[in-house]
mmCIF file with all atom_site columns, C-alpha atoms in Angstrom:
data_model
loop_
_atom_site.group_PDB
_atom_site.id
_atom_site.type_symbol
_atom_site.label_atom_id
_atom_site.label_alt_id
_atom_site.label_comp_id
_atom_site.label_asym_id
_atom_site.label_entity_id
_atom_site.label_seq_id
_atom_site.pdbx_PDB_ins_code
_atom_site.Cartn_x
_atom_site.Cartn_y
_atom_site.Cartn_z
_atom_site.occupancy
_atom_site.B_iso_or_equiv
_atom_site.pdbx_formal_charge
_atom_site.auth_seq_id
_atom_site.auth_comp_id
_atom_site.auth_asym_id
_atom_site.auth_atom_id
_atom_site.pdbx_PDB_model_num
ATOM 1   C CA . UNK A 1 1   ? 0.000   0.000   0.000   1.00 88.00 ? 3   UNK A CA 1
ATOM 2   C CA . UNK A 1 2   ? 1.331   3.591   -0.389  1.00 93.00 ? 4   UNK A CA 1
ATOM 3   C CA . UNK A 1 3   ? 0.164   6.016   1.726   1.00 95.00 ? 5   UNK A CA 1
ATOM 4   C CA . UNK A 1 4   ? 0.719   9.661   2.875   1.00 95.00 ? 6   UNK A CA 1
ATOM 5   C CA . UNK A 1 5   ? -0.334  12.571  4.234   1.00 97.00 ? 7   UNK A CA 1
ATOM 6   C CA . UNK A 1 6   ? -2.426  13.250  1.677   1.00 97.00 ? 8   UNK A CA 1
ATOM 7   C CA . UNK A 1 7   ? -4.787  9.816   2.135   1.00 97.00 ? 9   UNK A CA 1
ATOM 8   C CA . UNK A 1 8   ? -3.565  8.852   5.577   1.00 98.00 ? 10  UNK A CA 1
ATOM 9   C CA . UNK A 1 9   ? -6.805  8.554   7.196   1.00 97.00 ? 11  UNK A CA 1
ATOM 10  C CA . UNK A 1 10  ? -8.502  6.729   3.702   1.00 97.00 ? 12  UNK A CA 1
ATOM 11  C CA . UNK A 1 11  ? -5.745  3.928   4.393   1.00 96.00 ? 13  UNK A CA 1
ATOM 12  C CA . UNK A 1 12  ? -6.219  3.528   7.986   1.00 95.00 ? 14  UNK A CA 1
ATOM 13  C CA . UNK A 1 13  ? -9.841  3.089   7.067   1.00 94.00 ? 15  UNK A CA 1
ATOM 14  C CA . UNK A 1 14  ? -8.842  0.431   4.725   1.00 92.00 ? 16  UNK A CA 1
ATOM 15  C CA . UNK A 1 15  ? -6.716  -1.332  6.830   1.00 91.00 ? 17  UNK A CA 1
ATOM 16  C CA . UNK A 1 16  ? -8.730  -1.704  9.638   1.00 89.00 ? 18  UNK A CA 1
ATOM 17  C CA . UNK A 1 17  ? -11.705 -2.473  7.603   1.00 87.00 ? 19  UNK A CA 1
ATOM 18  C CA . UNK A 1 18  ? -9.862  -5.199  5.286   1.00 83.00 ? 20  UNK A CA 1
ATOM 19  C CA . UNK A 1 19  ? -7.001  -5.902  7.256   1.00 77.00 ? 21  UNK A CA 1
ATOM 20  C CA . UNK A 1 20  ? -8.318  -6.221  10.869  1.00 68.00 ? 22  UNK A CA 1
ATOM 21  C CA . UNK A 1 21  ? -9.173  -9.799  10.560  1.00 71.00 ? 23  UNK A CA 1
ATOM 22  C CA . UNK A 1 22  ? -6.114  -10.866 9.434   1.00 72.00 ? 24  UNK A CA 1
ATOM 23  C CA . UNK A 1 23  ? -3.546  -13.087 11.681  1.00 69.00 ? 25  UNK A CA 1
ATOM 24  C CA . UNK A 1 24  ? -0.460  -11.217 11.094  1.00 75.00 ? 26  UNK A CA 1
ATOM 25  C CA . UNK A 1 25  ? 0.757   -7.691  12.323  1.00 81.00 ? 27  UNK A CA 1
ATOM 26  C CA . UNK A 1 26  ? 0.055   -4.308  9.897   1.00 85.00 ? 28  UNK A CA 1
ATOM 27  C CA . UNK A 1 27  ? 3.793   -2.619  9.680   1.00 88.00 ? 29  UNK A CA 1
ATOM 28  C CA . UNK A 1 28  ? 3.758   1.008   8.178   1.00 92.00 ? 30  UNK A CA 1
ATOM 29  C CA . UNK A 1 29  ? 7.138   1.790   6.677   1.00 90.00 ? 31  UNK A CA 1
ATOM 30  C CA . UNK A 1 30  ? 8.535   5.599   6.518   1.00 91.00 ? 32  UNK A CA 1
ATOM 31  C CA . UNK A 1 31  ? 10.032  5.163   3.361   1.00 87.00 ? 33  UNK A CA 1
ATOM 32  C CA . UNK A 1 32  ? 12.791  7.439   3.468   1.00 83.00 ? 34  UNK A CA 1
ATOM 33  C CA . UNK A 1 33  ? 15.021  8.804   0.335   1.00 84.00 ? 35  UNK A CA 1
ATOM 34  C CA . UNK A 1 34  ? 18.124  7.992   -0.980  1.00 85.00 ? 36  UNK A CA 1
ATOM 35  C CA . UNK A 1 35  ? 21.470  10.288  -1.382  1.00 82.00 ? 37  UNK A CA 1
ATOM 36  C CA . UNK A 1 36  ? 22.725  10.674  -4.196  1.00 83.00 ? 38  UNK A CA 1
ATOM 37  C CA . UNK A 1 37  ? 25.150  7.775   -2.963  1.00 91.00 ? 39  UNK A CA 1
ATOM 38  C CA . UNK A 1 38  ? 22.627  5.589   -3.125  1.00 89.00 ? 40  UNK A CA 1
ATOM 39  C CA . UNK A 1 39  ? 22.481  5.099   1.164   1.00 90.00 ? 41  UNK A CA 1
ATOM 40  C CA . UNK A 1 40  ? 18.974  5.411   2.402   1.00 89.00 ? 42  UNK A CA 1
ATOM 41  C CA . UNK A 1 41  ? 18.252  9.254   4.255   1.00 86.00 ? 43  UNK A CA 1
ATOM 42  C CA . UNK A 1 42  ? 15.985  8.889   6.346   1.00 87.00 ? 44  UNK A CA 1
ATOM 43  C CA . UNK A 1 43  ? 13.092  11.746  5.565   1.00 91.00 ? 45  UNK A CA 1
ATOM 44  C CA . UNK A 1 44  ? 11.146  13.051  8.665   1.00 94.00 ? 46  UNK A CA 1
ATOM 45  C CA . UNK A 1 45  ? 8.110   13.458  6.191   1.00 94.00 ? 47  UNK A CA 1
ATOM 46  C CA . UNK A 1 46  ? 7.481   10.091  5.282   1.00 94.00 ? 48  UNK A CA 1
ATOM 47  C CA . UNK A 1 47  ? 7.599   9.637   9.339   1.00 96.00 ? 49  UNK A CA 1
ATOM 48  C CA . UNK A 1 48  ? 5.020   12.362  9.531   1.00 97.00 ? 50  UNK A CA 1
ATOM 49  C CA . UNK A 1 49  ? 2.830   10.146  7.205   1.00 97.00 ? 51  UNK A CA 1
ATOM 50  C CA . UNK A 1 50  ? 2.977   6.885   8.446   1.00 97.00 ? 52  UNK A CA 1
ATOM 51  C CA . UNK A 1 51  ? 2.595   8.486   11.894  1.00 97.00 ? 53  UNK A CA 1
ATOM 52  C CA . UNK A 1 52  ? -0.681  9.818   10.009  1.00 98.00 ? 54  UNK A CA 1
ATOM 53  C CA . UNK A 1 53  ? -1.942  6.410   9.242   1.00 97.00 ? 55  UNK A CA 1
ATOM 54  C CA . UNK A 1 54  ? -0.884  4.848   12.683  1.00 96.00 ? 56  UNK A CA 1
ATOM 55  C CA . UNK A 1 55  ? -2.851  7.643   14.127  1.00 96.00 ? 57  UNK A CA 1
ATOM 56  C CA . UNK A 1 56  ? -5.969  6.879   12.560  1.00 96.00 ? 58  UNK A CA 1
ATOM 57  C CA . UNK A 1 57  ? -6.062  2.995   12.877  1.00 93.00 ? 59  UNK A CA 1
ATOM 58  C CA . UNK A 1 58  ? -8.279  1.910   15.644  1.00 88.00 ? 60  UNK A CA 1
ATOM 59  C CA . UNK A 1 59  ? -7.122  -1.747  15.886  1.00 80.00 ? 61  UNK A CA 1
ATOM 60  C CA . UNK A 1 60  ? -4.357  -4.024  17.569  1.00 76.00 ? 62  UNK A CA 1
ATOM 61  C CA . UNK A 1 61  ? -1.753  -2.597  19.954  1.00 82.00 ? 63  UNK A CA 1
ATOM 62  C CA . UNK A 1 62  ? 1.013   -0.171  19.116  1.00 88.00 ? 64  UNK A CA 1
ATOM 63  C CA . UNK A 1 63  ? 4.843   -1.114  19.014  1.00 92.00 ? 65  UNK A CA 1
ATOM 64  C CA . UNK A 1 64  ? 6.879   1.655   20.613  1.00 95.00 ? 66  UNK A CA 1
ATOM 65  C CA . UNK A 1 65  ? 8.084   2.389   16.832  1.00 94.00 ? 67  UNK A CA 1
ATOM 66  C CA . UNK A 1 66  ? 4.055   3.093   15.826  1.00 94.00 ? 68  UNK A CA 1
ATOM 67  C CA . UNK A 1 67  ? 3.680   5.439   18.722  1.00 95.00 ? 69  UNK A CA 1
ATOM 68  C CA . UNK A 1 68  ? 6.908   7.260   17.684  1.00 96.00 ? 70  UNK A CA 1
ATOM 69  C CA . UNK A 1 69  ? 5.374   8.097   14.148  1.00 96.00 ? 71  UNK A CA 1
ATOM 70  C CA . UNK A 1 70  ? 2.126   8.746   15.617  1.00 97.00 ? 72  UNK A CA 1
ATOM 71  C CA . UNK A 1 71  ? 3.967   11.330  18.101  1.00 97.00 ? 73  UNK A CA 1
ATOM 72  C CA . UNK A 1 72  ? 5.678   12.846  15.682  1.00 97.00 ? 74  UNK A CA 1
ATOM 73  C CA . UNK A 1 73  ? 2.665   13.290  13.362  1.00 98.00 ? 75  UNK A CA 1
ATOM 74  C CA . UNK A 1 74  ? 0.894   15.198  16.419  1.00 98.00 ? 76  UNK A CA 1
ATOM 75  C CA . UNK A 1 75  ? 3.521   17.824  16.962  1.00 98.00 ? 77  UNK A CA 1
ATOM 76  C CA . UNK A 1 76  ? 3.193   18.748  12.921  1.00 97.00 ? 78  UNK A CA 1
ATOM 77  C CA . UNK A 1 77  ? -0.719  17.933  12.704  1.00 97.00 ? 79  UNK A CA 1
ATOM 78  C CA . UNK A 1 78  ? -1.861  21.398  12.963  1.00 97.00 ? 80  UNK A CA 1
ATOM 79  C CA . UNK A 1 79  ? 0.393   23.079  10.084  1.00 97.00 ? 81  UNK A CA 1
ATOM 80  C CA . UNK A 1 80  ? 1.613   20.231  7.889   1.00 96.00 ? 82  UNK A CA 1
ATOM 81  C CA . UNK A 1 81  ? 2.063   22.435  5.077   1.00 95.00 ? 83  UNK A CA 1
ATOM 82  C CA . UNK A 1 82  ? 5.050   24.967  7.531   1.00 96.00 ? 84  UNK A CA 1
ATOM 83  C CA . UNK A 1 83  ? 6.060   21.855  8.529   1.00 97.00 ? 85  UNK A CA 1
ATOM 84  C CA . UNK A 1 84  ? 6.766   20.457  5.246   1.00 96.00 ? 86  UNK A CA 1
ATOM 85  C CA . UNK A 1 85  ? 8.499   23.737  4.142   1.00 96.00 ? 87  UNK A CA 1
ATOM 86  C CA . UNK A 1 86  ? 10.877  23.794  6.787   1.00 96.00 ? 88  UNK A CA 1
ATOM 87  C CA . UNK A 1 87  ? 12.032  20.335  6.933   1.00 94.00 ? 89  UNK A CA 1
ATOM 88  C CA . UNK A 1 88  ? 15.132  19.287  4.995   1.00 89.00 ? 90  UNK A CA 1
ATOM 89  C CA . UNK A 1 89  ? 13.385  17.636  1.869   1.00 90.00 ? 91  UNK A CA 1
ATOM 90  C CA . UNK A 1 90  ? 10.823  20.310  1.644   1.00 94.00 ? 92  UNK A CA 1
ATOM 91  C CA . UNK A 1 91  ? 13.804  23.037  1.358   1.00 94.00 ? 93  UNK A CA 1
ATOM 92  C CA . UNK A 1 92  ? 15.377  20.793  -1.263  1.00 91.00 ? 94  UNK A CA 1
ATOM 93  C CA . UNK A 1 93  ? 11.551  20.989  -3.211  1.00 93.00 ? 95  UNK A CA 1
ATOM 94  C CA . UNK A 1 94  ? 11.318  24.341  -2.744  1.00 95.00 ? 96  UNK A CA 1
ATOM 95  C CA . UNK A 1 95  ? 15.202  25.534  -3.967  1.00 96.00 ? 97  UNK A CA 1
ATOM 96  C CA . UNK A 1 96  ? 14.539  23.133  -7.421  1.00 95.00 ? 98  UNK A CA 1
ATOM 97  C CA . UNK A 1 97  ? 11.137  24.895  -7.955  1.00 97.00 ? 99  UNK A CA 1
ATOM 98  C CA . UNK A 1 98  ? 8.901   22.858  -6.650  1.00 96.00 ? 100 UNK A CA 1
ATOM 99  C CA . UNK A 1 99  ? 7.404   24.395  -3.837  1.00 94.00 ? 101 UNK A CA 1
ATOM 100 C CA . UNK A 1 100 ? 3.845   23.591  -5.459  1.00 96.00 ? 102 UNK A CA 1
ATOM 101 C CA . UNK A 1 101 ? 4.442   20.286  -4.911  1.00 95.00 ? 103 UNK A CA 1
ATOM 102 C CA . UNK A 1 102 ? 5.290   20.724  -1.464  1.00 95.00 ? 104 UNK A CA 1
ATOM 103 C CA . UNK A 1 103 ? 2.029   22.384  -0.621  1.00 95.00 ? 105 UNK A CA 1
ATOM 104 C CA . UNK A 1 104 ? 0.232   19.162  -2.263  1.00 96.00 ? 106 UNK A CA 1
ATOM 105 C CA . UNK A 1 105 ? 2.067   16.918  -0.491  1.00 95.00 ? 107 UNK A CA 1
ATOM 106 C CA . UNK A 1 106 ? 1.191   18.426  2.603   1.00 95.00 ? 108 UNK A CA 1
ATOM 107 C CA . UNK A 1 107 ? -2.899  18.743  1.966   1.00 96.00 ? 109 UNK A CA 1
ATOM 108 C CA . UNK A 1 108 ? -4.287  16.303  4.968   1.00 96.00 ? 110 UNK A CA 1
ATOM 109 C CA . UNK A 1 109 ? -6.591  14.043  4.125   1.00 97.00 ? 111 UNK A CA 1
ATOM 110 C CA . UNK A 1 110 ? -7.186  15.494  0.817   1.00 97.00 ? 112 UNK A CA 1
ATOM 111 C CA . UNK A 1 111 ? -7.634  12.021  -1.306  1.00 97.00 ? 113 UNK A CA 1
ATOM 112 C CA . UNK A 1 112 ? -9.507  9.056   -0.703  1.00 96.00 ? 114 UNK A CA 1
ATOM 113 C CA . UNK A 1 113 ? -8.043  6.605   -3.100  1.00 96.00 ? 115 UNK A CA 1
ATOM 114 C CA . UNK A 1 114 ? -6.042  3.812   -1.160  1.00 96.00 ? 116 UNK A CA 1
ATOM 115 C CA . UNK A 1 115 ? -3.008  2.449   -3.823  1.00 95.00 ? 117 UNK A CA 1
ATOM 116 C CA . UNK A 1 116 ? -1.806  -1.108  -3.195  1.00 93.00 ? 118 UNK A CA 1
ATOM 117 C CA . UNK A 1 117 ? 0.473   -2.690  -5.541  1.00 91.00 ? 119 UNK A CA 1
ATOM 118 C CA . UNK A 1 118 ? -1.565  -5.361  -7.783  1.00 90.00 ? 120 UNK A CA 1
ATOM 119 C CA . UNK A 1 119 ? 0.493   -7.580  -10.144 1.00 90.00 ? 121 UNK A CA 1
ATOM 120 C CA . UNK A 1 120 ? 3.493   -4.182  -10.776 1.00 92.00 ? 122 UNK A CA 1
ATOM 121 C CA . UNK A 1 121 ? 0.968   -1.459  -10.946 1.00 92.00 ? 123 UNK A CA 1
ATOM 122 C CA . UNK A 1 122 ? -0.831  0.611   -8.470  1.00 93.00 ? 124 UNK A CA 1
ATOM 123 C CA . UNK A 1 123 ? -4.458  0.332   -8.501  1.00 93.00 ? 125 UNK A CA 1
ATOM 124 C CA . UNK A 1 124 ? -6.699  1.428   -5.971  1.00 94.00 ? 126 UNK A CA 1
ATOM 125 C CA . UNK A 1 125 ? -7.700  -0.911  -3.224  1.00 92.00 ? 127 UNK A CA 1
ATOM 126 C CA . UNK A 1 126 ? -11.043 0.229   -2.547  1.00 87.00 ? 128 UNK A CA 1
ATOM 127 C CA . UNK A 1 127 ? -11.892 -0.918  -5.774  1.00 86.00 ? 129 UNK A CA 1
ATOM 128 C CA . UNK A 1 128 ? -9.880  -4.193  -6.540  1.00 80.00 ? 130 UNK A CA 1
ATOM 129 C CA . UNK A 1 129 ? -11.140 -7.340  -6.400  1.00 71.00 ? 131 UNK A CA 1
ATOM 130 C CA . UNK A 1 130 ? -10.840 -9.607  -2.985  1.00 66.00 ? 132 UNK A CA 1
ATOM 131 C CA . UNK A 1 131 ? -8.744  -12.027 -4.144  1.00 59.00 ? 133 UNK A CA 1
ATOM 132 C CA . UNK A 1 132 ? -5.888  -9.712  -5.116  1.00 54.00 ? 134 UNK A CA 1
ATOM 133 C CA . UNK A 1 133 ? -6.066  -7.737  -2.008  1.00 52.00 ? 135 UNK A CA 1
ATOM 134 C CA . UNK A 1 134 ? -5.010  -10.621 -0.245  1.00 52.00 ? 136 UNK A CA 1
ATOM 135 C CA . UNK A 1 135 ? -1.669  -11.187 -1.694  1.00 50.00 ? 137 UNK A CA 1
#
């Protein structure tokens, strides 16, 4: 599944309605970036999201990791958008010109589609059949 600020609360709905009844644990990944290295930077926004998600799923306990995200989603939860601008890869956005981007990415709750990767393409989970949201 991807998710983000932008749908965070359409895939916690999702997973608690689809995934609740499953036996194994949900994990939400902050996906991070890469340098231009190649080593993994870890991006305080994609924390911000998946703290987003964790924060609106209302099943199973919380690993100390979940609560983390969910934390640091709080302290940012009230001005995303400042929060977005400020932070490292938000500067980066806005110095290469995309500062419209980074006003997007920061909309709460603005989108409702839930993307979970079918067979190498995204395709939106509310509306894919059962048997491949299982996989």
């Amino acid at each position: 599944m991807v998710g983000a600020l932008r749908n965070a609360s359409a895939v916690a709905r999702w997973i608690d309605t689809e995934v609740a009844a499953w036996p194994r644990p949900v994990i939400v990944i902050p996906a991070g970036e890469q340098w231009p290295s190649g080593v993994l930077r870890p991006a305080v926004e994609d924390l911000w999201g998946a703290g987003a998600i964790v924060s609106g799923l209302q099943h199973g306990p919380r690993s100390v990791e979940a609560q983390v995200a969910a934390d640091a989603f709080a302290a940012v939860r009230d001005d995303p958008v400042t929060a977005l601008r400020e932070c490292a890869g938000g500067e980066e956005l806005e110095a290469a010109g995309f500062g419209a981007d980074v006003t997007v990415a920061a909309e709460l709750d603005s989108s409702e589609v839930v993307p979970m990767l079918i067979d190498g393409a995204l395709v939106d989970a509310r509306r894919a059949p059962a048997t491949d949201r299982t996989r």
